[in-house]
Coordinates of C-alpha atoms in Angstrom, one line a residue:
M18 CA 40.1 32.4 4.7
K19 CA 37.7 34.0 2.3
K20 CA 38.3 31.3 0.2
Y21 CA 36.8 28.6 2.4
L22 CA 34.4 30.8 4.0
P23 CA 32.8 33.3 1.5
I24 CA 30.9 34.9 4.2
L25 CA 34.1 36.9 5.4
D26 CA 33.5 38.4 2.0
W27 CA 30.1 39.4 1.9
A28 CA 29.0 39.7 5.6
R29 CA 31.2 42.8 6.2
R30 CA 29.4 44.6 3.4
Y31 CA 26.1 43.5 4.6
R32 CA 23.5 46.7 4.5
S33 CA 20.0 46.9 6.2
E34 CA 18.3 47.1 3.0
Q35 CA 19.5 43.6 2.4
F36 CA 18.3 42.6 5.7
S37 CA 14.9 43.4 5.1
D38 CA 15.2 41.5 1.5
D39 CA 16.3 38.6 3.3
I40 CA 13.9 38.0 5.9
L41 CA 11.0 38.5 3.7
A42 CA 12.6 35.8 1.4
A43 CA 13.4 33.5 4.4
I44 CA 9.7 33.9 5.6
I45 CA 8.7 32.8 2.2
V46 CA 10.7 30.0 1.8
M47 CA 10.2 28.6 5.3
V48 CA 6.6 28.4 4.3
M49 CA 7.4 26.5 1.4
L50 CA 10.0 24.1 3.0
V51 CA 7.4 22.7 5.5
P52 CA 5.4 20.6 3.6
Q53 CA 7.9 19.9 1.1
S54 CA 10.8 18.6 3.9
L55 CA 8.0 16.3 5.4
A56 CA 7.0 15.2 2.2
Y57 CA 10.6 14.3 0.9
A58 CA 11.4 12.6 4.1
M59 CA 8.2 10.3 3.4
L60 CA 9.8 9.6 0.0
A61 CA 13.0 8.6 1.6
G62 CA 11.0 6.4 3.4
L63 CA 11.8 8.0 7.0
P64 CA 10.2 9.8 9.6
P65 CA 8.8 13.3 8.4
E66 CA 10.5 15.5 11.1
M67 CA 13.7 14.0 9.6
G68 CA 12.8 16.3 6.4
L69 CA 12.7 19.6 8.9
Y70 CA 15.9 18.4 10.4
A71 CA 17.6 18.1 7.1
S72 CA 16.3 21.9 6.3
I73 CA 17.5 23.3 9.0
L74 CA 21.2 23.2 9.9
P75 CA 22.6 22.6 6.3
L76 CA 21.1 25.9 5.6
M77 CA 22.8 27.4 8.1
V78 CA 26.2 25.7 7.2
Y79 CA 25.7 26.6 3.5
A80 CA 25.3 30.4 4.5
L81 CA 29.0 29.9 5.9
F82 CA 30.5 28.0 2.9
G83 CA 28.7 28.4 -0.2
T84 CA 29.2 30.8 -3.0
S85 CA 25.5 31.3 -4.4
R86 CA 23.5 33.9 -2.7
A87 CA 20.0 32.3 -4.0
L88 CA 20.5 28.4 -3.7
S89 CA 18.1 27.1 -1.0
V90 CA 19.9 23.8 0.6
G91 CA 17.3 20.7 1.6
P92 CA 15.9 18.0 1.2
V93 CA 15.2 17.4 -3.1
A94 CA 13.0 14.7 -4.7
V95 CA 15.9 12.6 -6.6
V96 CA 18.4 12.7 -3.9
S97 CA 15.6 11.5 -1.3
L98 CA 14.4 8.6 -3.8
M99 CA 18.4 7.8 -3.9
T100 CA 18.3 7.4 -0.3
A101 CA 15.3 5.2 -0.1
A102 CA 17.1 3.0 -2.5
A103 CA 20.3 2.6 -0.7
V104 CA 18.7 2.1 2.7
A105 CA 16.4 -0.5 1.2
R106 CA 19.1 -2.4 -0.6
L107 CA 20.5 -3.1 3.2
E108 CA 17.0 -5.0 3.9
L109 CA 17.2 -3.7 7.2
Q110 CA 13.9 -3.9 9.6
D111 CA 14.4 -2.1 12.6
P112 CA 13.2 1.9 12.1
A113 CA 16.5 3.0 14.3
Q114 CA 19.0 1.1 11.9
M115 CA 17.3 2.9 8.9
I116 CA 17.7 6.2 10.5
A117 CA 21.4 5.5 11.4
A118 CA 21.9 4.7 7.6
A119 CA 20.3 7.3 6.0
T120 CA 22.2 9.8 8.7
L121 CA 25.2 8.0 7.7
L122 CA 24.8 8.1 4.1
A123 CA 24.6 12.4 4.7
F124 CA 28.0 12.3 6.6
M125 CA 29.5 9.8 3.7
A126 CA 28.4 11.9 0.7
G127 CA 29.3 15.3 2.5
A128 CA 32.6 14.0 3.4
F129 CA 33.3 12.7 -0.2
L130 CA 32.4 16.1 -1.5
V131 CA 34.4 18.2 1.1
I132 CA 37.6 16.1 0.0
L133 CA 36.8 16.7 -3.7
G134 CA 36.7 20.4 -2.8
V135 CA 39.7 20.8 -1.0
L136 CA 41.6 18.9 -3.6
R137 CA 39.8 21.2 -6.2
L138 CA 38.6 18.2 -8.2
G139 CA 35.1 19.9 -9.2
F140 CA 36.0 18.8 -12.8
L141 CA 35.2 15.4 -11.7
A142 CA 31.5 15.9 -12.1
N143 CA 32.0 17.0 -15.5
F144 CA 31.7 13.1 -16.5
L145 CA 28.3 13.4 -15.7
S146 CA 27.0 14.8 -19.0
H147 CA 23.5 16.8 -19.3
P148 CA 21.9 14.3 -21.6
V149 CA 22.7 11.6 -18.6
I150 CA 21.4 14.0 -15.8
A151 CA 18.3 14.7 -17.8
G152 CA 17.5 11.0 -18.6
F153 CA 18.0 10.1 -15.1
I154 CA 15.6 12.9 -13.8
T155 CA 12.8 11.9 -16.2
A156 CA 13.3 8.4 -15.6
S157 CA 13.4 8.9 -11.4
G158 CA 10.6 11.9 -11.9
V159 CA 8.3 8.3 -13.5
I160 CA 9.2 6.2 -10.5
I161 CA 9.0 8.9 -8.0
A162 CA 5.3 9.8 -9.1
L163 CA 4.2 6.1 -9.2
G164 CA 5.6 5.5 -5.8
Q165 CA 3.3 7.8 -4.7
L166 CA 0.2 6.6 -6.5
P167 CA -0.6 4.3 -3.7
G168 CA -0.9 7.1 -0.9
I169 CA -3.0 8.5 -3.1
L170 CA -5.2 5.7 -4.1
G171 CA -5.5 4.1 -0.5
I172 CA -3.7 1.2 -1.3
S173 CA -0.9 -0.8 -0.4
A174 CA 2.1 -0.9 -2.8
G175 CA 5.8 -0.3 -3.1
G176 CA 8.9 -1.1 -5.1
Q177 CA 12.1 1.0 -6.3
T178 CA 11.7 -0.3 -10.2
L179 CA 8.9 -0.2 -12.7
L180 CA 9.1 -3.7 -12.6
Q181 CA 8.4 -3.9 -8.9
L182 CA 5.9 -0.9 -8.6
V183 CA 3.6 -1.5 -11.8
P184 CA 2.4 -5.0 -10.7
S185 CA 2.3 -4.1 -7.3
I186 CA 0.1 -1.3 -7.9
A187 CA -2.1 -2.9 -10.1
S188 CA -2.4 -5.8 -7.7
G189 CA -3.2 -3.1 -4.9
V190 CA -5.8 -1.7 -7.1
Q191 CA -7.7 -5.0 -7.6
A192 CA -7.4 -6.3 -3.9
S193 CA -9.5 -2.7 -3.1
L194 CA -12.0 -2.2 -5.9
D195 CA -14.6 -3.5 -3.4
N196 CA -13.7 -1.7 -0.4
L197 CA -12.3 1.6 -1.9
N198 CA -10.6 4.0 0.5
W199 CA -12.9 6.8 -0.5
P200 CA -11.6 9.6 2.3
T201 CA -7.8 9.2 1.1
I202 CA -9.0 9.2 -2.4
L203 CA -10.6 12.4 -2.0
V204 CA -8.2 14.0 -0.4
G205 CA -5.5 12.8 -2.4
G206 CA -6.9 13.4 -5.6
G207 CA -8.4 16.7 -4.6
T208 CA -5.0 17.7 -3.6
L209 CA -3.5 16.6 -6.9
I210 CA -6.1 18.2 -8.9
Y211 CA -5.8 21.6 -6.8
L212 CA -1.7 21.7 -7.4
F213 CA -1.7 21.0 -10.5
W214 CA -4.4 23.5 -11.5
S215 CA -2.3 26.2 -9.2
R216 CA 0.8 25.3 -11.1
A217 CA -0.8 26.0 -14.1
K218 CA -3.7 28.6 -13.9
L219 CA -3.0 30.5 -10.6
A220 CA -0.1 32.8 -11.6
G221 CA -2.3 33.9 -14.4
L222 CA -5.0 34.3 -12.9
L223 CA -3.7 36.7 -10.1
K224 CA -2.0 38.6 -12.7
K225 CA -5.2 39.4 -14.4
A226 CA -6.5 40.4 -10.6
G227 CA -3.9 43.3 -10.9
M228 CA -1.3 41.3 -8.6
N229 CA 2.0 42.3 -10.1
D230 CA 4.3 39.6 -11.9
R231 CA 6.5 38.2 -9.1
T232 CA 4.1 38.1 -6.3
A233 CA 1.6 36.3 -8.4
V234 CA 4.3 33.8 -9.4
I235 CA 5.7 33.3 -5.8
T236 CA 2.1 33.0 -4.3
S237 CA 1.2 30.5 -6.7
R238 CA 4.4 28.6 -5.8
L239 CA 2.8 28.3 -2.3
S240 CA 0.1 26.5 -3.3
P241 CA 1.6 23.3 -1.3
I242 CA 1.0 25.3 1.8
V243 CA -2.8 26.0 1.2
A244 CA -3.3 22.5 0.6
V245 CA -1.5 21.3 3.6
L246 CA -3.9 23.5 5.7
A247 CA -6.9 22.9 4.3
T248 CA -6.5 19.1 4.1
G249 CA -5.2 19.2 7.8
F250 CA -8.3 21.3 9.1
A251 CA -10.2 18.9 7.2
A252 CA -9.0 15.8 8.7
W253 CA -9.3 17.4 12.1
S254 CA -12.7 19.1 11.9
L255 CA -14.4 15.6 10.2
D256 CA -12.3 13.1 12.0
L257 CA -11.3 11.6 8.9
G258 CA -8.4 9.6 10.5
E259 CA -11.0 7.5 12.2
K260 CA -12.6 7.1 8.5
G261 CA -9.5 5.5 6.5
L262 CA -7.5 8.5 6.2
V263 CA -3.8 7.9 7.0
L264 CA -2.5 10.8 8.8
V265 CA 1.2 11.6 9.9
G266 CA 0.6 11.3 13.5
D267 CA 2.7 12.4 16.4
V268 CA 5.7 14.3 15.4
P269 CA 8.7 15.2 18.2
T270 CA 8.6 18.3 19.3
G271 CA 11.3 20.7 19.3
L272 CA 15.1 19.7 17.6
P273 CA 17.0 16.4 18.3
G274 CA 20.8 16.9 20.1
L275 CA 23.8 16.7 17.9
A276 CA 25.4 13.4 17.2
L277 CA 27.9 11.6 15.1
P278 CA 26.7 8.9 12.9
S279 CA 27.4 5.3 13.3
F280 CA 31.0 4.0 12.4
S281 CA 29.9 0.7 11.7
P282 CA 33.1 -0.4 9.3
D283 CA 30.2 -3.0 7.7
L284 CA 27.7 0.0 7.3
W285 CA 30.2 2.3 5.5
S286 CA 31.2 -0.4 3.2
A287 CA 28.0 -1.1 2.2
L288 CA 26.9 2.4 1.8
A289 CA 30.1 3.6 -0.1
G290 CA 29.0 3.6 -3.6
S291 CA 25.5 4.6 -3.2
A292 CA 27.3 7.9 -0.7
A293 CA 29.5 8.7 -4.0
L294 CA 26.5 8.7 -6.5
I295 CA 24.1 10.6 -4.2
A296 CA 27.3 12.9 -3.3
I297 CA 27.9 13.6 -7.4
L298 CA 24.3 13.9 -8.7
G299 CA 23.4 16.3 -5.4
F300 CA 26.4 18.4 -6.7
V301 CA 25.8 18.5 -10.2
E302 CA 22.3 19.3 -9.5
S303 CA 23.1 22.0 -7.1
V304 CA 25.5 23.8 -9.2
S305 CA 23.3 23.9 -12.2
V306 CA 20.8 25.6 -10.1
A307 CA 23.3 27.8 -8.5
Q308 CA 24.7 28.9 -12.0
G309 CA 21.7 29.7 -13.6
L310 CA 20.2 31.7 -10.8
A311 CA 24.1 33.6 -10.4
A312 CA 23.8 34.4 -14.6
K313 CA 20.6 36.2 -14.0
K314 CA 22.6 39.1 -11.6
R315 CA 25.9 38.8 -13.5
E316 CA 27.2 37.1 -10.6
R317 CA 29.2 33.9 -10.8
I318 CA 30.2 30.7 -8.3
D319 CA 32.9 28.7 -7.6
P320 CA 32.2 25.0 -8.4
D321 CA 35.2 23.6 -6.2
Q322 CA 34.0 25.9 -3.1
E323 CA 30.5 24.8 -3.7
L324 CA 31.6 21.3 -3.4
I325 CA 32.7 22.4 -0.1
G326 CA 29.5 24.1 0.6
I327 CA 27.1 21.1 -0.2
G328 CA 29.6 18.7 1.5
A329 CA 29.5 20.4 5.0
S330 CA 25.6 21.0 4.3
N331 CA 25.4 17.1 4.1
M332 CA 27.6 16.6 7.1
A333 CA 25.6 19.0 9.3
A334 CA 22.2 17.1 8.0
S335 CA 24.1 14.2 9.4
V336 CA 24.6 15.3 12.7
A337 CA 21.5 17.0 12.9
G338 CA 19.6 13.8 12.6
G339 CA 18.7 14.2 8.9
F340 CA 19.5 12.2 5.4
P341 CA 21.4 13.7 2.3
V342 CA 20.5 17.2 1.1
A343 CA 21.0 19.5 -2.0
G344 CA 20.6 22.4 -3.8
G345 CA 16.4 22.5 -4.6
F346 CA 15.4 23.8 -7.8
A347 CA 12.2 25.1 -6.5
R348 CA 12.8 26.6 -3.5
S349 CA 15.9 28.3 -4.9
V350 CA 13.8 29.8 -7.7
V351 CA 11.4 30.9 -5.1
N352 CA 14.4 32.5 -2.8
F353 CA 15.8 34.3 -6.1
D354 CA 12.1 35.4 -6.9
A355 CA 11.4 37.0 -3.2
G356 CA 14.5 38.9 -3.4
A357 CA 17.2 37.1 -1.5
A358 CA 19.8 39.3 -1.3
T359 CA 23.2 37.3 0.4
P360 CA 23.1 33.6 1.4
A361 CA 21.8 35.2 5.1
A362 CA 18.4 34.1 3.4
G363 CA 19.0 30.9 4.1
F364 CA 20.3 31.3 7.4
F365 CA 17.2 33.2 8.6
A366 CA 15.1 30.7 7.1
A367 CA 16.6 28.1 8.9
L368 CA 16.1 30.1 12.2
L369 CA 12.4 30.0 11.3
M370 CA 12.3 26.2 10.3
A371 CA 13.8 25.7 14.0
V372 CA 11.1 28.0 15.8
A373 CA 8.5 26.2 14.1
T374 CA 9.8 22.7 14.8
F375 CA 8.5 24.0 18.5
F376 CA 5.1 25.4 18.0
L377 CA 3.8 23.6 14.7
M378 CA 5.0 19.9 15.4
P379 CA 1.9 19.1 17.0
L380 CA -0.3 20.3 14.3
L381 CA 1.3 18.0 11.8
A382 CA -0.3 15.2 13.4
W383 CA -3.1 16.1 11.6
L384 CA -1.9 16.2 8.1
P385 CA -2.8 13.5 5.7
K386 CA -0.3 11.6 4.1
A387 CA -2.2 11.5 0.8
T388 CA -1.6 15.3 0.7
L389 CA 2.3 14.7 1.1
S390 CA 2.0 12.1 -1.7
A391 CA 0.2 14.6 -3.7
T392 CA 2.6 17.4 -3.3
I393 CA 5.6 14.9 -4.2
I394 CA 4.0 14.0 -7.6
V395 CA 3.4 17.7 -8.6
A396 CA 6.8 18.6 -7.6
V397 CA 8.7 15.7 -9.6
W398 CA 6.3 15.8 -12.5
S399 CA 7.6 19.1 -13.9
L400 CA 10.9 17.1 -13.8
V401 CA 9.7 14.7 -16.4
D402 CA 10.8 16.0 -20.0
F403 CA 10.8 13.2 -22.5
S404 CA 11.8 15.6 -25.0
I405 CA 15.4 14.9 -24.2
L406 CA 15.2 11.7 -26.5
K407 CA 13.9 13.5 -29.6
K408 CA 16.4 16.3 -29.2
A409 CA 19.1 13.6 -28.6
W410 CA 18.0 11.4 -31.7
S411 CA 18.0 14.3 -33.9
Y412 CA 21.1 15.8 -32.9
S413 CA 23.6 12.8 -31.9
R414 CA 22.9 9.2 -31.9
A415 CA 25.4 8.8 -29.5
D416 CA 23.9 11.1 -26.5
F417 CA 20.5 9.4 -27.5
M418 CA 22.0 6.0 -26.6
A419 CA 23.1 7.3 -22.9
V420 CA 19.9 8.8 -22.6
T421 CA 18.1 5.7 -23.2
A422 CA 20.4 3.5 -21.5
T423 CA 19.8 5.5 -18.5
I424 CA 16.0 5.7 -18.5
V425 CA 15.9 2.2 -19.2
L426 CA 18.4 0.8 -16.4
T427 CA 16.8 3.3 -14.0
W428 CA 13.0 2.0 -14.8
L429 CA 14.2 -1.7 -14.8
E430 CA 17.3 -2.0 -12.5
G431 CA 16.9 1.4 -9.9
V432 CA 18.6 4.5 -10.0
E433 CA 22.0 3.7 -9.0
A434 CA 22.3 1.2 -11.8
G435 CA 20.8 4.1 -14.0
V436 CA 23.3 6.8 -13.2
A437 CA 26.2 4.2 -13.2
A438 CA 24.9 3.2 -16.8
G439 CA 24.9 6.8 -17.8
I440 CA 28.3 7.5 -16.8
L441 CA 29.6 4.2 -18.5
V442 CA 28.3 4.5 -21.6
S443 CA 28.8 8.5 -21.9
V444 CA 32.6 7.8 -21.1
L445 CA 32.9 4.7 -23.8
I446 CA 31.0 7.0 -26.4
H447 CA 33.5 9.7 -26.0
L448 CA 36.4 7.3 -26.0
Y449 CA 34.7 6.1 -29.3
K450 CA 34.8 8.9 -30.6
S451 CA 37.9 10.3 -29.7
S452 CA 39.7 6.8 -31.0
R453 CA 38.1 7.8 -34.3
P454 CA 39.0 11.4 -34.9
H455 CA 37.8 13.7 -37.9
V456 CA 40.4 14.2 -40.3
A457 CA 39.9 16.0 -43.4
I458 CA 41.6 16.6 -46.5
V459 CA 42.2 20.0 -47.1
G460 CA 42.7 22.5 -50.0
Q461 CA 43.3 26.0 -51.0
V462 CA 40.0 28.2 -51.1
P463 CA 41.0 30.1 -54.4
G464 CA 42.2 33.6 -54.1
T465 CA 42.3 33.1 -50.3
E466 CA 45.0 31.8 -47.9
H467 CA 42.2 29.6 -46.3
Y468 CA 42.2 25.7 -46.3
R469 CA 38.9 23.6 -46.3
N470 CA 37.7 20.2 -46.4
V471 CA 37.7 19.3 -50.1
H472 CA 34.2 17.5 -49.5
R473 CA 32.6 20.6 -48.4
H474 CA 34.2 23.7 -50.6
H475 CA 35.3 24.1 -54.0
V476 CA 39.4 24.3 -53.1
T477 CA 42.8 23.8 -55.2
T478 CA 44.5 20.6 -54.5
Y479 CA 48.1 19.6 -55.7
P480 CA 48.6 16.2 -56.6
Q481 CA 52.3 16.2 -55.1
I482 CA 50.9 17.5 -51.6
L483 CA 48.8 15.9 -49.3
S484 CA 47.2 18.2 -46.5
L485 CA 45.6 16.4 -43.6
R486 CA 43.8 18.4 -40.9
V487 CA 43.5 16.6 -37.8
D488 CA 40.5 17.8 -35.9
E489 CA 41.5 16.2 -32.3
S490 CA 44.2 15.9 -30.0
L491 CA 46.5 12.9 -30.2
Y492 CA 46.6 10.4 -28.0
F493 CA 47.0 6.5 -27.3
A494 CA 43.3 5.5 -28.3
N495 CA 43.6 7.0 -31.7
T496 CA 46.9 7.2 -33.3
R497 CA 46.3 3.7 -34.7
F498 CA 43.8 5.2 -36.9
L499 CA 45.8 8.3 -37.6
E500 CA 48.5 5.9 -39.1
D501 CA 46.1 3.9 -41.2
L502 CA 44.4 6.9 -42.7
V503 CA 47.5 8.4 -43.6
Y504 CA 48.9 4.8 -45.2
K505 CA 45.7 4.5 -47.0
E506 CA 45.8 8.0 -48.6
V507 CA 49.6 7.9 -49.3
S508 CA 48.7 4.2 -51.2
E509 CA 46.2 5.8 -53.5
R510 CA 48.7 8.7 -54.7
A511 CA 51.4 8.0 -57.0
D512 CA 52.3 11.2 -57.5
L513 CA 52.5 12.4 -53.7
K514 CA 55.9 14.1 -52.4
H515 CA 54.9 15.6 -49.1
V516 CA 52.8 15.2 -46.2
V517 CA 51.3 17.7 -44.2
L518 CA 49.5 17.5 -41.1
M519 CA 47.8 20.4 -40.4
C520 CA 47.7 20.8 -36.7
S521 CA 45.8 23.7 -35.9
A522 CA 42.9 21.7 -33.5
V523 CA 45.5 19.6 -31.8
N524 CA 45.9 20.3 -28.3
E525 CA 48.1 17.5 -27.0
I526 CA 50.0 14.8 -28.4
D527 CA 51.2 11.7 -25.9
L528 CA 53.8 9.6 -25.8
S529 CA 51.9 6.9 -27.8
A530 CA 51.2 9.2 -30.4
L531 CA 54.7 10.5 -30.8
E532 CA 55.7 7.1 -31.3
S533 CA 52.8 6.8 -34.0
L534 CA 54.4 10.2 -35.6
E535 CA 57.8 9.1 -35.9
A536 CA 56.7 5.7 -37.2
I537 CA 55.0 7.7 -40.2
N538 CA 57.7 9.5 -40.7
S539 CA 59.8 6.7 -41.1
R540 CA 57.8 4.8 -43.5
L541 CA 57.1 8.0 -45.6
K542 CA 60.9 8.5 -45.8
D543 CA 61.6 5.1 -46.8
N544 CA 59.0 5.6 -50.0
G545 CA 60.7 8.9 -50.5
I546 CA 57.8 11.2 -49.1
Q547 CA 58.4 13.9 -46.7
L548 CA 56.5 14.4 -43.6
H549 CA 55.7 17.9 -42.5
L550 CA 53.6 19.8 -39.9
S551 CA 52.0 23.1 -39.8
E552 CA 49.9 25.2 -37.1
V553 CA 51.7 23.5 -34.3
K554 CA 50.4 25.3 -31.0
G555 CA 53.3 26.6 -28.5
P556 CA 52.4 23.8 -26.0
V557 CA 52.7 21.0 -28.2
M558 CA 55.6 22.5 -29.8
D559 CA 57.2 22.6 -26.2
S560 CA 56.4 18.7 -25.9
L561 CA 58.0 17.9 -29.3
Q562 CA 60.9 20.0 -28.7
R563 CA 61.6 17.8 -25.6
S564 CA 62.1 14.7 -27.9
H565 CA 64.0 13.8 -30.6
F566 CA 61.4 13.4 -33.0
L567 CA 61.9 17.5 -34.8
H568 CA 65.6 16.5 -35.6
E569 CA 64.6 13.1 -37.1
L570 CA 61.3 15.1 -39.2
S571 CA 62.0 14.3 -42.6
G572 CA 60.7 17.8 -43.6
K573 CA 59.8 21.0 -41.8
V574 CA 57.3 22.5 -39.3
Y575 CA 55.6 25.6 -41.2
L576 CA 53.9 28.4 -39.3
S577 CA 51.0 28.0 -41.4
Q578 CA 49.6 25.8 -44.0
H579 CA 49.5 28.2 -46.9
Q580 CA 53.3 28.8 -46.0
A581 CA 53.8 25.2 -46.1
V582 CA 52.0 24.6 -49.6
Q583 CA 53.5 27.6 -51.2
D584 CA 57.2 26.3 -49.9
L585 CA 56.6 22.9 -51.1
L586 CA 55.1 23.6 -54.7

């Protein structure tokens, strides 16, 4: 049971000093979660209270199933944007139907992750490469920031892609030039400036004032709650709602009852693809954050169990009236820095959030939506990193293509198309690379038993021996390339008697590759040339011994390349 319920392991060693650390971290994270959850619900195109619902039960459930001591699960920017795109594609007009679609999306994403976790298929997330993730998050950050500008400027505009957003914002600005919404511009713009300033300067100023580093950093990251309190008080005291400032309005007090999502077959089929993409991207983001924080304390997490933990959290969000969730970077770092000792910190934060829904909801009615828009912009702008393009270009043109395709298609076609394109391009590039493996002609480094590439080192070669080092496993996609290369090199050497394939980097030879080796062996034998293998790994040798290839091999299998050359001279 400990394998699937990690709480059974850490809870029995729980100590009073850990309790005090967890309570302190829970209070700090709860204060941060309230404005963040409201903002991300708005980003997802859903009622603000759904952000709170998505931050309570998922945190509790993750404490039961998760393996990270610091990961804080709840609404995150990119997943919220993908939720908005998935629901918008359904073209629903009834708010109740949009809510039902969002809750079902969370349930489907969660069920998908739980199934992968039970089957121990966490490795599938590796198909989403880091450059693709970085490109997607950067592109999404730009879209999210632009999408929140209308809320700052007090104009009507919208869209899911740059082709939709930019013209819409331009038209909205042009239409409002004669009647600017100054209360919204002042509140939104002022909040935006304050949050950017506090993120860049506040921690440094607090350290200079004598505050210790940890407290200064945590305090600076809680700046959004100051903005919420200040702008909410201003809206209430100055009655800015009557002067054009859009407020959150009445928010239901308390928690909704637990309920299963819709089981409409049509809705399930319409959301299936979106749910899978949201699940995979949310999982990758969560595991990246969890592994980074765990490494700082020399701890480890179990990716397959994290599939179950994140999946169960999404299913919990669904039945609690929320939308898809993941492990958030900012609040997880705050949770870590605040001293969270165990996953119980998340459980306590959820309890505090639940209490807050009974007492804070009436106050949230005065919260300006422009404040939430500014909070979102500042939160996601730190995710925008165009330096990935420069890094990819200088290091790998193939990765540059994947990043560029992801960014461009995310901007032009939307988030789901961007992710799908990135995955497809990455897989195609990998297949192309592995279909043309690096094969080096090697020779002996004088005075040693080492054999290196003739184009990189001064080495000794012999006209009667051709030594080829294959730097890739051999499978159906690259066997023809190897055949053509061997035949080409053999045709250029009149005195050749032996071909030695150095297999130190070959981890596997599939059936197609075996047949190619048989064809190479047969053709070389017909030309009076022997084929030899050297440095064959144990598992590969086991496979070859189950075939007739070794019996038909014209040459020998040598333990080392040096042994082969010495024997054949």
